[in-house]
Amino acid sequence: MSRGRTFRLAVAMTFAVAVPIAVLLSFQYRSLSDLEHTSLQVLETLSSQTADGLVNTFQSDFRSPRFELAEVDDDAVQRLDLAKVGAVLAGLGRAPVHVESFYVWSRVSGGPFDNRVLEFETRPSDMAADPVERFRPAGAEAETLLGLAEDMVRRRLTIGIETTTINGRPHVVVVKPRTDNMPADPGRRPNDSPIPERLLAFAGYSIDLDKLYNVYLPGAVSSVLDKANTRAIAPLVVTVLNEEGRVVYQSAQVNPGSFVDERTVRLLFFDPSALGLLRTGPWRDRGPSTWTIRTGYGNQSIASIAHASTASHRWQLGLLLVLTAAGLFLGARSLVHEVHLAEMKSNFVASISHELKTPLALIQLFAETLELGRVKTADRAREYYTIIHTEARKLAGLIDNILDLSRLESGVRPFQFEPVDIQDVVRETLRDFENQIAHSGASVTSRFHGRPLMVSADSEAVQVALRNLLSNAIKYSPQHKNVFVEVAREQSQALVRVADQGLGIPRRQRRRIFQKFYRIEGGPDQPTGTGLGLAIVDQVMRAHGGRVEVVSEPGRGSTFTLSFPMAKEQLRLHETDSRDRGRAPDAAGVA
Ligand code: ADP
C-alpha cells in the first residue's frame, strides 16, 4: 500500500470516529450552557423567595401579639375576669420569643386587683399551670404603661406605643385602652364627643428589644435560610440593617453591599391602620423603625456562581476532548504504523525470496556444470567453486540474520558476556571479512586505540553486529567503497565506528532504519536486502547496555557508531595508567 493511501485510510478512520464524538461533545457543551442559565434563574428565584419569606415571617411575628390581643374581650378586661383573659393569653404559648409579657389593668373591676397593673407571664416554667396563676402584679413598668394609657385618652388616640426600660433592658410597650365612651370607629374618636372620657381599663404587651435582636432575629432568619439552602447550589447570605444602615444581623461575614435582593420591613408591633395615631416614642417623628433585609450569595455574583457550577463539567469536557484527540491521534498513528509494518513484511517476503533464490540458482547452476564435467580447466573449476562458496556464504549469512533476529527478539539467544578487548573482536571480524571485502572490490582502513579497551561483551554477537555494519557500508557505497573502521575511547565508553562514503541516509529515516523490515525505498539500482541487519545491530547493542547511532549526509556517506560501556575496574586502570604516563590515552595506528 502506498504511503498516500495509508495516510488517507488513517484520515478516514479518524474522521469516522472524530465527527460523531465532536457532535456529541457539542451537544454536551450546549446542555452545559443551558444548565448554567437554569442555575442562574434558580439562584435569582431562591434569593428573592428568601427575601420575601423573611419579610412575611417578620410581619406575621411582629403582628402576632396584636392579633391575639384583639381576641381578648374588652368587657372581660374591664371586669378583670382573669380566668377568661388568662385562657385567651395562655393560647399564646407559640408567641415569638421577643414578646415578653401581656398586661391588663382596670379601675372598675370591683375585684381584689382593681387599679393594679397585672402582668401575664408568657413563658412560665409549667405551661400546663392554671392561667389565672400566671398573673402577677407588674413591676416598675406599670407606671409607664398607665401614663401611656392616660395620655392616649387625653389625646383621643386608640393605640399607644412607647420605648421604656424594664428590668434594665430596652423594651417597646404597646397599650390598647378602654374608656367609658368607646367610639364605633376604632381609629379616631370624634372630637365633638359630648361626654368627657375616662380611662377605665387597658390591655397591652411588651417587646424585649434585646431578645428581638439577639434571639428572635437570628432564629427567624436561620429557619428561613435552612429551608432555602437545601435547594441552593451556593450558600445564601442574609444581612439585616437598621434604619441607620448599621448591620444588626448577618448570617455570614460578607460585604453587606453585595446583595441580590433588598426588602424593607417595618417593625410594626400594632395595627398598621393606627400608624397616624401614634402617641409617642421614637416613631412619632420618624415613623416606625425599619429593617432592610438583603439576600445574596456573599461577595460572589450570581453569574460567577452559575458559571462556577458548570466549571468542573467544562473541565471534564475539555479533558475528554483532549483524551479523545490523543486517542484518535495514537489510534491513527498506530494504524499507519501497522499498515506500514504489514507493507514492510510483504516487501520482506518478496525480497527474502529473491535473496534466497538468486544464490540458490547460482549454486545449482555451477554445481551442475561441475558435476557434468563440462569444465575443462582447473582454473575455471576453482572459479566455479569460489562462486558456489561465496553464494553459499551469502545464503548462510541471510539465514543467520533471520535466525539471529528472531532469537534475539524472543530472548532465546543466551548472551555470554565476558571481559574482552573490543579491539580484538573488531580485528577478528575484519580478518573473517577479508575475503568478502576483497571480492567486492572495497578497501577497509582501520585505526585502533593504543591500549586494550576492556568491555563485557558477547564476542560472537558483536561480530554479527559488525558484519552487518561492514556489509551495509560496502553494499550502500556504489562508487567509493572506502570503509573506515575506528576503535576509540570517549570517557567511559568504548566506541567502534564504521564509516563509509556511500549513499548516506536522509534525516527523516535515520531513526526508522533500525526498525525490523525497514528499508529505504530506492530505485531499481537499490541493493537488495531484508531490512533485518540494523535491527539486529540495535538488539545486540541494547543487550550490551550500549547503543548504536548514525551520523549521515546523503550523497556523502554514513558513520555508524557502536558504544559499549566500559567495565569500572578497566576505567580505574586506564586513569592510573594515563596519569603515570602523563599523556593522552588515545594512540592512533593504521592497520
Ligand atoms: P538491509 O540492508 O537488508 O536493507 P538493514 O537493516 O541493514 O537492512 O538496513 C536498513 C536500511 O538502512 C537499508 O535498506 C538501507 O537503505 C539503509 N542503510 C543501512 N546501512 C546503510 C549505509 N551504510 N549507507 C546507506 N544506507 C544504509
XYZ file of C-alpha atoms and ligand atoms in Angstrom:
618
model
C 0.000 0.000 0.000
C 1.422 3.397 -0.899
C 2.181 5.976 1.736
C -0.572 8.256 0.381
C -3.200 5.550 0.649
C -2.116 4.674 4.169
C -2.418 8.301 5.109
C -5.874 8.586 3.523
C -7.017 5.482 5.383
C -5.821 6.973 8.681
C -7.584 10.266 7.954
C -10.823 8.463 7.009
C -10.727 6.371 10.180
C -10.058 9.457 12.266
C -12.989 11.287 10.718
C -15.310 8.325 11.147
C -14.651 8.413 14.872
C -13.997 12.116 15.382
C -17.133 13.504 13.759
C -19.700 11.638 15.925
C -17.643 12.382 19.017
C -17.442 16.073 18.094
C -21.233 16.183 17.603
C -21.794 14.503 20.967
C -19.407 16.873 22.687
C -21.051 19.915 21.131
C -24.449 18.716 22.428
C -22.887 18.248 25.814
C -21.451 21.755 25.663
C -24.825 23.208 24.727
C -26.541 21.426 27.590
C -23.891 22.818 29.928
C -24.747 26.331 28.775
C -28.430 25.590 29.385
C -27.569 24.255 32.802
C -25.692 27.456 33.580
C -28.697 29.516 32.522
C -31.023 27.415 34.670
C -28.673 27.721 37.649
C -28.732 31.480 37.175
C -32.514 31.542 37.317
C -32.661 29.196 40.297
C -30.210 31.390 42.188
C -32.200 34.521 41.397
C -35.502 32.949 42.381
C -34.106 31.487 45.549
C -32.704 34.810 46.658
C -35.929 36.722 46.041
C -38.055 33.963 47.569
C -35.896 34.006 50.670
C -36.149 37.791 50.945
C -39.952 37.591 50.594
C -40.107 34.711 53.054
C -38.210 36.746 55.627
C -40.488 39.758 55.167
C -43.548 37.549 55.652
C -42.107 35.867 58.716
C -41.180 39.176 60.343
C -44.503 40.791 59.553
C -46.542 37.929 60.863
C -44.422 37.539 64.006
C -44.482 41.291 64.749
C -48.236 41.402 64.426
C -48.920 38.225 66.280
C -49.451 39.808 69.762
C -51.789 42.385 68.258
C -53.978 39.692 66.762
C -54.031 37.673 69.932
C -54.896 40.713 71.971
C -57.742 41.537 69.621
C -59.358 38.335 70.758
C -59.411 39.384 74.372
C -62.879 40.519 75.252
C -62.853 44.234 76.335
C -65.530 43.587 78.946
C -63.562 40.738 80.447
C -60.561 43.102 80.724
C -62.742 45.743 82.346
C -64.088 43.223 84.833
C -60.596 41.739 85.271
C -62.048 38.333 84.585
C -58.638 36.670 84.880
C -59.945 33.185 84.041
C -61.324 34.391 80.725
C -58.454 36.735 79.802
C -55.895 34.162 81.006
C -57.471 31.406 78.880
C -57.040 33.550 75.739
C -53.491 34.655 76.591
C -52.464 31.109 77.535
C -53.239 30.170 73.951
C -50.230 32.301 73.020
C -47.766 29.613 74.006
C -46.438 29.925 70.500
C -45.852 33.688 70.824
C -42.500 34.731 69.319
C -39.658 34.896 71.788
C -39.428 38.717 71.658
C -42.979 39.129 73.027
C -42.213 39.192 76.700
C -45.349 39.923 78.705
C -49.030 40.816 78.436
C -50.597 43.350 80.785
C -54.161 44.076 81.954
C -55.435 46.870 84.171
C -58.858 48.031 85.240
C -60.081 50.595 87.710
C -63.712 49.435 87.559
C -63.391 45.664 88.149
C -64.586 45.805 91.730
C -62.310 42.884 92.498
C -59.129 42.429 94.569
C -56.790 43.565 91.734
C -58.675 46.768 90.996
C -56.413 49.613 89.872
C -53.361 47.363 89.755
C -51.443 46.591 86.549
C -51.220 42.807 86.244
C -48.574 41.075 84.188
C -49.299 37.771 82.469
C -46.282 35.515 82.169
C -45.950 34.399 78.507
C -43.400 31.658 79.108
C -43.913 30.058 82.532
C -41.865 27.044 83.568
C -45.059 24.993 83.712
C -47.146 25.636 80.625
C -49.961 23.454 81.952
C -50.388 25.631 85.048
C -53.747 27.360 85.662
C -53.678 30.547 83.516
C -55.031 32.558 86.488
C -51.872 31.599 88.425
C -49.788 33.241 85.675
C -50.992 36.765 86.570
C -48.880 38.758 88.993
C -48.555 42.488 89.796
C -46.375 44.271 87.245
C -43.135 45.935 88.291
C -41.957 49.491 87.769
C -43.119 49.407 84.130
C -46.725 49.673 85.454
C -46.238 53.442 85.800
C -45.098 53.812 82.190
C -47.989 51.707 80.919
C -50.574 53.650 82.915
C -49.112 57.005 81.926
C -49.171 55.896 78.299
C -52.812 54.833 78.509
C -53.890 58.068 80.269
C -52.063 60.173 77.715
C -53.729 58.313 74.889
C -57.177 59.009 76.259
C -56.323 62.650 76.726
C -55.214 62.832 73.131
C -58.144 60.775 71.935
C -55.930 58.038 70.442
C -56.743 54.349 70.302
C -53.260 52.924 70.409
C -50.090 53.858 72.220
C -46.547 52.756 71.834
C -43.575 53.711 73.946
C -39.980 52.688 74.418
C -39.064 52.159 78.007
C -36.702 50.248 80.233
C -37.950 47.168 82.032
C -35.592 45.326 84.388
C -32.736 47.421 82.980
C -33.348 46.333 79.400
C -34.842 48.352 76.499
C -38.421 47.426 75.671
C -41.259 48.594 73.489
C -44.651 48.654 75.210
C -47.951 48.739 73.336
C -51.245 49.647 75.023
C -54.863 49.308 73.902
C -57.117 51.461 76.195
C -60.798 51.147 77.051
C -62.766 54.254 78.005
C -66.278 54.877 79.158
C -67.244 56.372 75.806
C -65.851 53.986 73.186
C -66.445 55.172 69.603
C -67.862 52.984 66.883
C -64.820 53.834 64.749
C -61.859 52.029 66.264
C -59.457 54.512 64.634
C -60.021 58.057 65.756
C -62.754 59.169 68.067
C -64.969 62.168 67.224
C -63.606 65.378 68.671
C -67.056 66.609 69.420
C -67.921 63.782 71.832
C -70.192 65.440 74.396
C -69.196 63.199 77.301
C -65.718 63.632 78.801
C -63.812 60.442 78.537
C -62.307 58.477 81.319
C -59.806 55.626 81.120
C -61.464 52.524 82.529
C -59.111 49.706 81.594
C -56.335 48.669 79.206
C -54.635 45.604 77.753
C -51.104 45.700 76.442
C -47.848 43.870 75.862
C -44.120 44.390 75.907
C -41.438 43.550 73.381
C -37.904 42.844 74.651
C -35.642 44.619 72.139
C -32.519 42.709 73.248
C -34.285 39.432 72.598
C -35.691 40.778 69.355
C -32.214 41.444 68.011
C -30.197 38.708 69.652
C -32.540 35.740 69.830
C -35.565 36.257 67.623
C -33.784 37.730 64.567
C -31.062 35.033 64.198
C -33.598 32.266 64.884
C -36.152 33.537 62.396
C -33.513 34.109 59.691
C -31.880 30.723 60.115
C -35.185 28.836 59.973
C -35.953 30.507 56.629
C -32.359 30.160 55.412
C -32.077 26.478 56.313
C -35.039 25.676 54.141
C -33.649 27.740 51.260
C -30.121 26.373 51.492
C -31.245 22.793 50.980
C -32.013 23.832 47.393
C -29.153 26.267 46.865
C -26.021 25.486 44.860
C -24.237 28.252 46.797
C -24.943 29.305 50.390
C -27.353 32.220 50.678
C -26.334 35.067 52.928
C -28.812 37.312 54.749
C -27.908 40.747 56.073
C -30.291 42.879 58.140
C -29.596 46.579 58.588
C -31.405 49.047 60.821
C -32.718 52.364 59.608
C -29.321 53.972 60.156
C -27.813 51.477 57.765
C -25.929 49.635 60.505
C -25.713 45.858 60.171
C -27.771 44.345 63.002
C -27.504 40.786 61.808
C -25.544 38.847 59.239
C -25.724 35.106 58.600
C -22.119 35.073 57.282
C -19.280 37.595 57.199
C -19.542 39.253 53.808
C -19.573 42.713 52.342
C -23.134 43.979 53.104
C -23.003 45.984 49.865
C -23.016 42.860 47.695
C -26.525 41.511 47.552
C -29.081 40.333 45.038
C -32.407 41.291 46.630
C -33.366 44.001 49.073
C -36.608 44.420 51.036
C -37.729 46.707 53.839
C -39.937 45.673 56.677
C -41.495 47.973 59.295
C -41.249 46.998 62.885
C -44.977 47.348 63.464
C -45.989 45.814 66.752
C -49.514 47.161 66.345
C -52.281 47.747 63.842
C -50.859 49.482 60.745
C -54.085 51.464 60.410
C -53.170 53.258 63.637
C -49.847 54.455 62.295
C -51.018 58.069 62.099
C -52.294 57.980 65.647
C -49.091 57.156 67.402
C -48.726 58.808 70.698
C -45.065 58.950 71.359
C -41.820 57.033 71.241
C -39.147 57.039 68.575
C -41.747 56.545 65.850
C -43.577 59.807 66.428
C -41.205 61.902 64.387
C -39.544 59.398 62.113
C -42.247 56.823 61.549
C -41.833 53.225 62.618
C -38.429 51.613 62.703
C -37.474 49.688 59.599
C -35.229 46.810 58.843
C -33.566 46.469 55.485
C -33.231 42.835 54.512
C -30.632 41.900 51.949
C -30.204 38.455 50.458
C -27.438 37.313 48.171
C -24.517 34.993 47.797
C -21.848 36.921 49.617
C -19.171 38.523 47.529
C -19.881 36.325 44.527
C -22.147 37.441 41.726
C -24.911 35.095 40.562
C -23.324 34.863 37.127
C -19.978 33.777 38.566
C -21.627 31.150 40.807
C -23.654 29.786 37.907
C -20.521 29.711 35.788
C -18.532 28.025 38.558
C -21.252 25.402 38.994
C -20.589 24.165 35.477
C -16.856 24.832 35.501
C -15.938 21.322 36.628
C -18.140 19.878 33.895
C -16.449 22.113 31.384
C -13.062 20.922 32.608
C -14.187 17.326 32.298
C -15.464 18.046 28.831
C -12.166 19.679 27.911
C -10.262 16.730 29.323
C -12.488 14.350 27.405
C -11.802 16.313 24.267
C -8.052 16.202 24.818
C -8.157 12.477 25.659
C -10.297 11.739 22.625
C -7.989 13.752 20.408
C -4.965 11.990 21.905
C -6.670 8.606 21.492
C -7.516 9.398 17.897
C -4.017 10.574 17.208
C -2.464 7.471 18.779
C -5.001 5.237 17.039
C -4.302 6.833 13.677
C -0.586 6.645 14.288
C -0.656 3.011 15.243
C -2.872 2.335 12.241
C -0.319 3.953 9.983
C 2.386 2.015 11.771
C 0.572 -1.301 11.460
C -0.198 -0.759 7.807
C 3.377 0.206 7.248
C 4.622 -2.851 9.101
C 2.356 -5.091 7.066
C 3.705 -3.399 3.976
C 7.276 -3.920 5.134
C 6.579 -7.572 5.898
C 5.209 -8.163 2.456
C 8.259 -6.419 0.975
C 10.359 -8.623 3.194
C 8.761 -11.781 1.833
C 9.324 -10.549 -1.680
C 12.948 -9.613 -1.114
C 13.798 -12.641 1.003
C 12.552 -14.979 -1.677
C 14.707 -13.101 -4.148
C 17.691 -13.159 -1.786
C 17.257 -16.910 -1.288
C 16.546 -17.817 -4.857
C 19.395 -15.937 -6.525
C 22.283 -17.609 -4.671
C 20.498 -20.965 -4.774
C 20.073 -20.727 -8.535
C 23.758 -19.840 -8.955
C 24.864 -22.663 -6.689
C 22.655 -25.076 -8.609
C 23.919 -23.896 -11.984
C 27.608 -24.058 -11.144
C 27.338 -27.318 -9.200
C 25.554 -28.965 -12.147
C 28.172 -27.691 -14.583
C 30.909 -29.147 -12.396
C 29.020 -32.389 -11.902
C 28.571 -32.929 -15.624
C 32.290 -32.453 -16.095
C 31.825 -29.684 -18.536
C 34.562 -27.589 -17.012
C 37.762 -28.058 -18.878
C 40.404 -26.193 -16.964
C 41.299 -26.422 -13.296
C 41.319 -22.637 -13.034
C 37.748 -22.417 -14.314
C 36.715 -25.164 -11.877
C 38.284 -23.244 -8.959
C 36.461 -20.140 -10.039
C 33.153 -22.059 -10.014
C 33.900 -23.486 -6.582
C 34.619 -19.973 -5.308
C 31.292 -18.750 -6.702
C 29.472 -21.667 -5.068
C 31.269 -20.944 -1.804
C 30.506 -17.225 -1.907
C 26.845 -17.738 -2.721
C 26.538 -20.414 -0.033
C 28.085 -17.994 2.466
C 25.605 -15.325 1.409
C 22.775 -17.774 1.950
C 24.138 -18.801 5.326
C 24.524 -15.125 6.305
C 20.976 -14.404 5.336
C 19.593 -17.372 7.229
C 21.819 -16.463 10.184
C 20.378 -12.951 10.192
C 16.796 -14.201 10.209
C 17.509 -16.711 12.946
C 19.604 -14.230 14.958
C 16.887 -11.610 14.994
C 14.106 -13.988 15.945
C 16.269 -15.454 18.731
C 17.297 -12.018 19.935
C 13.719 -10.778 19.976
C 12.318 -13.806 21.721
C 15.189 -13.736 24.230
C 16.119 -17.317 23.342
C 19.634 -16.389 22.396
C 21.705 -16.602 25.568
C 24.399 -13.947 25.701
C 27.735 -14.987 27.086
C 29.315 -11.866 28.395
C 32.974 -11.926 29.268
C 35.648 -9.294 29.538
C 37.129 -8.785 26.103
C 39.267 -6.186 24.446
C 36.808 -4.791 21.931
C 39.736 -4.202 19.553
C 40.365 -7.936 19.362
C 36.749 -8.526 18.377
C 36.963 -5.875 15.643
C 40.291 -7.270 14.370
C 38.861 -10.780 14.213
C 35.766 -9.625 12.341
C 37.862 -7.749 9.790
C 40.026 -10.825 9.320
C 36.971 -13.029 8.720
C 35.579 -10.431 6.386
C 38.756 -10.030 4.357
C 37.618 -12.310 1.532
C 34.290 -10.608 1.142
C 35.964 -7.219 1.177
C 38.394 -8.225 -1.470
C 35.662 -9.840 -3.520
C 33.516 -6.737 -3.525
C 36.424 -4.529 -4.502
C 36.243 -2.472 -1.336
C 39.073 -1.158 0.813
C 38.912 -1.040 4.542
C 41.144 1.213 6.630
C 41.207 0.807 10.376
C 42.555 2.689 13.340
C 42.814 1.285 16.838
C 43.202 2.752 20.279
C 46.711 2.182 21.644
C 45.851 0.118 24.694
C 43.254 -2.555 25.462
C 39.662 -1.356 25.784
C 38.068 -3.947 28.001
C 34.318 -4.306 27.867
C 31.958 -7.006 28.959
C 30.662 -8.443 25.704
C 29.464 -11.470 23.818
C 32.143 -11.546 21.108
C 30.078 -13.569 18.699
C 27.093 -11.249 18.908
C 29.303 -8.190 18.473
C 30.844 -9.813 15.405
C 27.390 -10.354 13.935
C 26.582 -6.670 14.502
C 29.879 -5.562 12.991
C 29.477 -7.815 9.975
C 26.125 -6.252 9.287
C 27.575 -2.748 9.513
C 30.518 -3.642 7.271
C 28.399 -5.348 4.655
C 25.980 -2.389 4.620
C 28.891 0.040 4.275
C 30.070 -1.856 1.195
C 26.584 -2.570 -0.145
C 25.361 1.036 0.050
C 28.552 2.508 -1.443
C 28.099 2.012 -5.159
C 31.114 4.100 -6.143
C 33.694 4.790 -3.462
C 33.824 1.598 -1.489
C 36.199 3.054 1.071
C 35.277 1.905 4.525
C 36.944 3.288 7.621
C 36.814 1.374 10.900
C 37.930 3.039 14.097
C 38.066 1.917 17.710
C 38.361 4.699 20.251
C 37.531 5.636 23.794
C 35.367 8.500 24.876
C 35.082 8.953 28.638
C 33.544 5.718 29.955
C 32.612 4.385 26.526
C 34.479 2.219 24.087
C 33.452 3.253 20.577
C 33.541 1.302 17.315
C 32.913 3.424 14.228
C 32.189 2.139 10.746
C 32.238 4.962 8.224
C 31.616 4.849 4.513
C 31.457 7.285 1.614
C 28.300 5.821 0.190
C 24.694 6.849 -0.419
C 24.049 8.286 3.002
C 20.705 8.264 4.772
C 18.076 11.038 4.689
C 17.473 12.678 8.082
C 13.814 11.550 8.334
C 14.788 7.918 8.053
C 17.750 7.825 10.377
C 15.701 6.506 13.293
C 13.495 4.185 11.316
C 16.291 2.194 9.674
C 16.774 0.379 12.992
C 13.223 -0.965 12.831
C 12.679 -4.527 11.761
C 11.997 -4.921 7.997
C 12.505 -1.207 7.372
C 14.222 -0.442 4.096
C 14.693 2.869 2.409
C 12.784 2.755 -0.808
C 15.085 3.346 -3.731
C 15.156 2.993 -7.479
C 15.776 -0.177 -9.414
C 19.517 0.100 -8.619
C 18.756 -0.182 -4.903
C 20.748 -3.074 -3.427
C 18.594 -5.941 -2.262
C 18.151 -6.642 1.407
C 15.727 -7.754 4.086
C 15.650 -4.814 6.486
C 16.931 -7.014 9.328
C 20.615 -6.096 9.602
C 20.337 -2.863 11.575
C 17.502 -4.251 13.742
C 19.964 -6.985 14.786
C 22.691 -4.415 15.486
C 20.249 -2.455 17.644
C 19.155 -5.545 19.606
C 22.758 -6.623 20.197
C 23.775 -3.180 21.445
C 20.792 -2.964 23.793
C 21.732 -6.353 25.251
C 25.190 -4.912 25.943
C 23.792 -1.870 27.703
C 25.164 0.238 24.846
C 23.682 1.793 21.742
C 24.096 2.311 18.028
C 23.959 5.758 16.457
C 24.261 7.050 12.963
C 25.555 10.282 11.534
C 24.978 10.670 7.849
C 24.897 13.054 4.961
C 23.004 11.926 1.875
C 25.411 11.524 -1.029
C 28.486 11.854 1.214
C 28.320 8.761 3.406
C 27.358 7.500 6.832
C 29.094 6.721 10.098
C 27.591 4.127 12.412
C 28.939 4.180 15.970
C 28.594 1.371 18.475
C 29.199 2.487 22.071
C 29.959 -0.053 24.779
C 30.042 0.896 28.463
C 33.474 0.105 29.848
C 33.977 -2.017 32.942
C 34.628 0.046 36.133
C 37.948 -1.635 37.031
C 39.049 -1.062 33.495
C 38.276 2.651 33.811
C 40.299 2.886 37.013
C 43.216 1.111 35.369
C 43.076 3.494 32.441
C 43.091 6.523 34.668
C 46.077 5.391 36.761
C 47.882 4.413 33.623
C 47.335 7.716 31.889
C 48.451 9.669 34.984
C 51.603 7.567 35.194
C 52.439 8.161 31.615
C 51.302 11.744 31.664
C 49.904 11.631 28.164
C 46.560 11.322 26.353
C 45.189 7.782 26.432
C 44.351 7.539 22.739
C 47.047 6.461 20.350
C 46.467 6.083 16.685
C 47.638 3.321 14.472
C 46.556 2.438 10.983
C 46.091 -1.207 10.024
P 19.022 -4.176 4.517
O 20.417 -3.680 4.307
O 18.911 -5.642 4.442
O 18.019 -3.450 3.702
P 19.375 -3.071 7.159
O 18.535 -3.179 8.370
O 20.780 -3.457 7.265
O 18.608 -3.842 6.036
O 19.308 -1.553 6.688
C 18.092 -0.885 6.633
C 18.157 0.238 5.601
O 19.072 1.239 6.033
C 18.693 -0.211 4.293
O 17.635 -0.604 3.441
C 19.418 0.994 3.763
O 18.529 1.770 2.989
C 19.791 1.765 4.964
N 21.252 1.630 5.277
C 21.827 0.795 6.157
N 23.156 0.977 6.194
C 23.431 1.974 5.321
C 24.640 2.618 4.876
N 25.834 2.305 5.358
N 24.524 3.608 3.953
C 23.334 3.954 3.441
N 22.165 3.379 3.808
C 22.210 2.388 4.727
